[in-house]
Amino acid sequence: MLRRASSLLPVAGMLLAAGACDQLTSTSSGGNPVMLVTLNARTRAGAYTTNPVGNFYRVGSATFSSAGSATDSCRVLAYDPNAVPTPITATPIGGGGFVAIKMSGRTDTLRKVSTTDFTYRLSTTAGILFTPGDTITFVIPGDVAGFPGVTVQGRTAEPFTFNPIVVPSAGPMTLTWTAATDANAAMLVSLRYNNGTGTGLNAQLFCDFKDGGTGTVPAALTALWAGSSMRDVLAQRLRTALIRVSGATDSYFNMISIFDLPTPVSP
């Protein structure tokens, strides 16, 4: 039976570097089919592009990412800009010859990379033009030995403004931004700094807030970041969709969409 726990990934930077990988437990036979999809917004000539990536697995248990799991808290974590994500070792399966996608008035297809790489991608790394915040539809034809045929949807993360940070002389620090339009969003903030050892950014205050437009960094943590001569900030709006597909064996679809500030540039 699939364990349907939901949790945010531990580090905002890791969320990107790891391709937003959920925690999956491998199984060689039986288990539940799952589809994981990740996509982020990128800028190009005043517009936005995205490049959805999908993978299908058969698993014994899974902990899915959920924007609803935001804790309104901050903690100190290491930061390594060159960290390599831990690969998923769950059993890869198929979802059909291709997955059709529809978004912002456009259609395209995600296709399996090869007979040995079951990752579904667009034919170009440049991605497709879209309007962040729009709903994306996935039409999965299905595979008799893999994920079933189904049509599912998820809303992508919309743009936001993160207001300039005012560092107090003492006490907690308030962060503010334009709030999400519904409750299915979280704001992830990575306040990166040098902890006094080595060179470069090597530590961070990682905060995951409910996306209501404001969050507070405790005074003790504020002092760590404010006292460093080297600081940086990454803010991410996270939206997720978790859908159970009922059947003889239930299947699960988990989409993770993020909008970053600063926003990366499209290839």
Short mmCIF file of N, CA and C in Angstrom, two decimals, residues 150-244:
data_model
loop_
_atom_site.label_atom_id
_atom_site.label_comp_id
_atom_site.label_asym_id
_atom_site.label_seq_id
_atom_site.Cartn_x
_atom_site.Cartn_y
_atom_site.Cartn_z
N VAL A 150 -4.90 8.44 -18.42
CA VAL A 150 -5.70 9.39 -17.64
C VAL A 150 -5.37 10.81 -18.08
N THR A 151 -6.29 11.74 -17.86
CA THR A 151 -6.04 13.16 -18.08
C THR A 151 -6.06 13.86 -16.74
N VAL A 152 -4.99 14.59 -16.41
CA VAL A 152 -4.86 15.26 -15.12
C VAL A 152 -4.42 16.70 -15.35
N GLN A 153 -4.66 17.54 -14.34
CA GLN A 153 -4.31 18.95 -14.44
C GLN A 153 -3.66 19.45 -13.16
N GLY A 154 -2.91 20.54 -13.30
CA GLY A 154 -2.34 21.22 -12.14
C GLY A 154 -2.08 22.67 -12.49
N ARG A 155 -2.22 23.54 -11.51
CA ARG A 155 -1.96 24.96 -11.74
C ARG A 155 -0.49 25.28 -11.51
N THR A 156 0.09 26.06 -12.41
CA THR A 156 1.49 26.43 -12.29
C THR A 156 1.65 27.62 -11.35
N ALA A 157 2.85 27.79 -10.82
CA ALA A 157 3.13 28.88 -9.89
C ALA A 157 3.16 30.22 -10.61
N GLU A 158 2.49 31.22 -10.04
CA GLU A 158 2.39 32.53 -10.67
C GLU A 158 3.50 33.46 -10.21
N PRO A 159 3.80 34.51 -10.97
CA PRO A 159 4.83 35.48 -10.60
C PRO A 159 4.46 36.19 -9.30
N PHE A 160 5.47 36.76 -8.66
CA PHE A 160 5.25 37.52 -7.43
C PHE A 160 6.35 38.56 -7.28
N THR A 161 6.12 39.52 -6.42
CA THR A 161 7.12 40.52 -6.06
C THR A 161 7.57 40.26 -4.64
N PHE A 162 8.87 40.16 -4.44
CA PHE A 162 9.43 39.97 -3.11
C PHE A 162 10.00 41.31 -2.68
N ASN A 163 9.43 41.90 -1.65
CA ASN A 163 9.81 43.24 -1.24
C ASN A 163 11.22 43.29 -0.66
N PRO A 164 11.93 44.42 -0.80
CA PRO A 164 13.28 44.54 -0.25
C PRO A 164 13.32 44.17 1.23
N ILE A 165 14.36 43.44 1.61
CA ILE A 165 14.49 43.00 3.00
C ILE A 165 15.08 44.13 3.85
N VAL A 166 14.42 44.43 4.93
CA VAL A 166 14.91 45.41 5.90
C VAL A 166 15.45 44.63 7.09
N VAL A 167 16.78 44.71 7.29
CA VAL A 167 17.40 43.97 8.38
C VAL A 167 17.33 44.81 9.66
N PRO A 168 16.66 44.33 10.69
CA PRO A 168 16.54 45.10 11.93
C PRO A 168 17.84 45.11 12.71
N SER A 169 18.05 46.11 13.54
CA SER A 169 19.25 46.16 14.38
C SER A 169 19.21 45.06 15.43
N ALA A 170 18.03 44.64 15.79
CA ALA A 170 17.85 43.54 16.75
C ALA A 170 16.42 43.01 16.59
N GLY A 171 16.21 41.77 16.99
CA GLY A 171 14.87 41.21 16.94
C GLY A 171 14.60 40.44 15.66
N PRO A 172 13.39 39.95 15.49
CA PRO A 172 13.04 39.16 14.31
C PRO A 172 12.99 40.00 13.04
N MET A 173 13.02 39.34 11.90
CA MET A 173 13.01 40.01 10.60
C MET A 173 11.75 39.59 9.84
N THR A 174 11.02 40.57 9.35
CA THR A 174 9.79 40.29 8.61
C THR A 174 10.05 40.32 7.11
N LEU A 175 9.60 39.27 6.43
CA LEU A 175 9.70 39.18 4.97
C LEU A 175 8.30 39.36 4.39
N THR A 176 8.19 40.12 3.30
CA THR A 176 6.88 40.34 2.68
C THR A 176 6.95 40.17 1.18
N TRP A 177 5.84 39.75 0.59
CA TRP A 177 5.75 39.53 -0.84
C TRP A 177 4.28 39.58 -1.25
N THR A 178 4.02 39.57 -2.54
CA THR A 178 2.63 39.53 -3.00
C THR A 178 2.08 38.13 -2.76
N ALA A 179 0.97 38.07 -2.04
CA ALA A 179 0.40 36.79 -1.62
C ALA A 179 -0.17 36.01 -2.80
N ALA A 180 -0.23 34.70 -2.64
CA ALA A 180 -0.86 33.84 -3.64
C ALA A 180 -2.36 34.07 -3.65
N THR A 181 -3.01 33.64 -4.71
CA THR A 181 -4.45 33.88 -4.87
C THR A 181 -5.30 32.77 -4.27
N ASP A 182 -4.67 31.71 -3.77
CA ASP A 182 -5.41 30.65 -3.09
C ASP A 182 -4.48 29.97 -2.10
N ALA A 183 -4.98 28.97 -1.38
CA ALA A 183 -4.22 28.36 -0.30
C ALA A 183 -3.26 27.27 -0.77
N ASN A 184 -3.32 26.89 -2.04
CA ASN A 184 -2.47 25.80 -2.52
C ASN A 184 -1.12 26.33 -3.03
N ALA A 185 -0.42 27.06 -2.20
CA ALA A 185 0.89 27.59 -2.57
C ALA A 185 1.72 27.78 -1.31
N ALA A 186 3.03 27.71 -1.48
CA ALA A 186 3.95 27.96 -0.38
C ALA A 186 5.05 28.88 -0.88
N MET A 187 5.64 29.64 0.03
CA MET A 187 6.78 30.49 -0.30
C MET A 187 8.01 29.92 0.39
N LEU A 188 9.00 29.56 -0.41
CA LEU A 188 10.27 29.02 0.10
C LEU A 188 11.32 30.11 -0.04
N VAL A 189 12.03 30.38 1.04
CA VAL A 189 13.04 31.44 1.03
C VAL A 189 14.36 30.87 1.54
N SER A 190 15.41 31.04 0.76
CA SER A 190 16.75 30.62 1.14
C SER A 190 17.61 31.87 1.33
N LEU A 191 17.90 32.20 2.59
CA LEU A 191 18.76 33.34 2.93
C LEU A 191 20.18 32.79 3.10
N ARG A 192 20.98 32.95 2.07
CA ARG A 192 22.30 32.32 2.04
C ARG A 192 23.36 33.28 2.58
N TYR A 193 24.37 32.72 3.21
CA TYR A 193 25.42 33.56 3.79
C TYR A 193 26.68 32.73 4.02
N ASN A 194 27.77 33.41 4.36
CA ASN A 194 29.00 32.74 4.76
C ASN A 194 29.01 32.68 6.28
N ASN A 195 29.24 31.49 6.82
CA ASN A 195 29.15 31.30 8.27
C ASN A 195 30.45 31.59 9.02
N GLY A 196 31.41 32.22 8.33
CA GLY A 196 32.66 32.59 8.98
C GLY A 196 33.78 31.60 8.74
N THR A 197 33.49 30.52 8.03
CA THR A 197 34.53 29.54 7.70
C THR A 197 34.60 29.40 6.19
N GLY A 198 35.79 29.12 5.67
CA GLY A 198 35.94 28.93 4.25
C GLY A 198 35.62 30.19 3.46
N THR A 199 35.30 30.01 2.21
CA THR A 199 34.98 31.14 1.34
C THR A 199 33.64 30.90 0.66
N GLY A 200 33.02 31.95 0.23
CA GLY A 200 31.76 31.83 -0.50
C GLY A 200 30.57 31.57 0.40
N LEU A 201 29.41 31.42 -0.21
CA LEU A 201 28.18 31.12 0.50
C LEU A 201 28.17 29.65 0.89
N ASN A 202 28.06 29.36 2.18
CA ASN A 202 28.14 27.97 2.62
C ASN A 202 27.09 27.59 3.67
N ALA A 203 26.19 28.52 3.98
CA ALA A 203 25.12 28.23 4.93
C ALA A 203 23.87 28.98 4.49
N GLN A 204 22.74 28.59 5.04
CA GLN A 204 21.50 29.27 4.68
C GLN A 204 20.48 29.15 5.81
N LEU A 205 19.62 30.15 5.86
CA LEU A 205 18.40 30.05 6.65
C LEU A 205 17.33 29.65 5.66
N PHE A 206 16.79 28.45 5.81
CA PHE A 206 15.73 28.01 4.92
C PHE A 206 14.39 28.17 5.61
N CYS A 207 13.49 28.93 4.99
CA CYS A 207 12.17 29.19 5.55
C CYS A 207 11.11 28.68 4.58
N ASP A 208 10.10 27.99 5.10
CA ASP A 208 8.96 27.62 4.27
C ASP A 208 7.70 28.18 4.91
N PHE A 209 7.07 29.10 4.18
CA PHE A 209 5.92 29.83 4.71
C PHE A 209 4.65 29.48 3.94
N LYS A 210 3.53 29.51 4.62
CA LYS A 210 2.26 29.53 3.92
C LYS A 210 2.22 30.82 3.11
N ASP A 211 1.69 30.75 1.89
CA ASP A 211 1.85 31.85 0.94
C ASP A 211 0.80 32.94 1.15
N GLY A 212 0.86 33.56 2.34
CA GLY A 212 -0.09 34.61 2.65
C GLY A 212 0.46 36.02 2.51
N GLY A 213 1.73 36.15 2.08
CA GLY A 213 2.30 37.46 1.84
C GLY A 213 3.26 37.95 2.90
N THR A 214 3.41 37.20 4.00
CA THR A 214 4.34 37.63 5.04
C THR A 214 4.86 36.44 5.83
N GLY A 215 6.09 36.57 6.30
CA GLY A 215 6.71 35.53 7.12
C GLY A 215 7.75 36.16 8.03
N THR A 216 8.06 35.50 9.13
CA THR A 216 8.98 36.05 10.12
C THR A 216 10.16 35.13 10.35
N VAL A 217 11.37 35.71 10.31
CA VAL A 217 12.59 34.99 10.65
C VAL A 217 12.92 35.30 12.10
N PRO A 218 13.06 34.29 12.97
CA PRO A 218 13.33 34.54 14.39
C PRO A 218 14.61 35.36 14.60
N ALA A 219 14.66 36.08 15.70
CA ALA A 219 15.78 36.99 15.98
C ALA A 219 17.13 36.27 15.97
N ALA A 220 17.20 35.09 16.59
CA ALA A 220 18.48 34.38 16.67
C ALA A 220 19.01 34.02 15.29
N LEU A 221 18.12 33.67 14.37
CA LEU A 221 18.54 33.32 13.02
C LEU A 221 18.83 34.57 12.19
N THR A 222 18.05 35.62 12.41
CA THR A 222 18.30 36.89 11.72
C THR A 222 19.72 37.37 11.97
N ALA A 223 20.19 37.23 13.21
CA ALA A 223 21.53 37.69 13.57
C ALA A 223 22.61 36.95 12.78
N LEU A 224 22.40 35.66 12.51
CA LEU A 224 23.39 34.89 11.76
C LEU A 224 23.53 35.43 10.34
N TRP A 225 22.41 35.71 9.71
CA TRP A 225 22.43 36.18 8.32
C TRP A 225 22.89 37.64 8.25
N ALA A 226 22.36 38.47 9.14
CA ALA A 226 22.68 39.90 9.11
C ALA A 226 24.15 40.15 9.45
N GLY A 227 24.75 39.26 10.25
CA GLY A 227 26.12 39.46 10.68
C GLY A 227 27.16 39.02 9.68
N SER A 228 26.74 38.42 8.58
CA SER A 228 27.68 37.94 7.58
C SER A 228 27.99 39.04 6.57
N SER A 229 29.23 39.09 6.11
CA SER A 229 29.64 40.08 5.11
C SER A 229 29.25 39.64 3.70
N MET A 230 28.78 38.41 3.55
CA MET A 230 28.40 37.86 2.25
C MET A 230 27.01 37.25 2.36
N ARG A 231 26.04 37.83 1.62
CA ARG A 231 24.66 37.36 1.74
C ARG A 231 24.01 37.30 0.37
N ASP A 232 22.99 36.44 0.28
CA ASP A 232 22.24 36.29 -0.96
C ASP A 232 20.85 35.78 -0.60
N VAL A 233 19.88 35.95 -1.53
CA VAL A 233 18.51 35.52 -1.27
C VAL A 233 17.94 34.85 -2.51
N LEU A 234 17.27 33.72 -2.31
CA LEU A 234 16.47 33.10 -3.36
C LEU A 234 15.09 32.86 -2.79
N ALA A 235 14.06 33.34 -3.50
CA ALA A 235 12.68 33.12 -3.08
C ALA A 235 11.98 32.31 -4.17
N GLN A 236 11.16 31.35 -3.75
CA GLN A 236 10.47 30.48 -4.70
C GLN A 236 9.00 30.32 -4.29
N ARG A 237 8.11 30.56 -5.22
CA ARG A 237 6.71 30.18 -5.02
C ARG A 237 6.56 28.73 -5.49
N LEU A 238 6.00 27.92 -4.64
CA LEU A 238 5.81 26.50 -4.93
C LEU A 238 4.33 26.19 -5.04
N ARG A 239 3.94 25.55 -6.13
CA ARG A 239 2.59 24.99 -6.26
C ARG A 239 2.71 23.51 -6.58
N THR A 240 1.83 22.72 -6.01
CA THR A 240 1.83 21.28 -6.25
C THR A 240 0.43 20.79 -6.59
N ALA A 241 0.38 19.66 -7.26
CA ALA A 241 -0.88 18.96 -7.51
C ALA A 241 -0.65 17.50 -7.18
N LEU A 242 -1.47 16.93 -6.34
CA LEU A 242 -1.37 15.51 -5.98
C LEU A 242 -2.73 14.88 -6.26
N ILE A 243 -2.76 13.95 -7.22
CA ILE A 243 -4.01 13.34 -7.67
C ILE A 243 -3.89 11.83 -7.59
N ARG A 244 -4.90 11.21 -6.96
CA ARG A 244 -4.95 9.75 -6.92
C ARG A 244 -5.82 9.26 -8.08
#
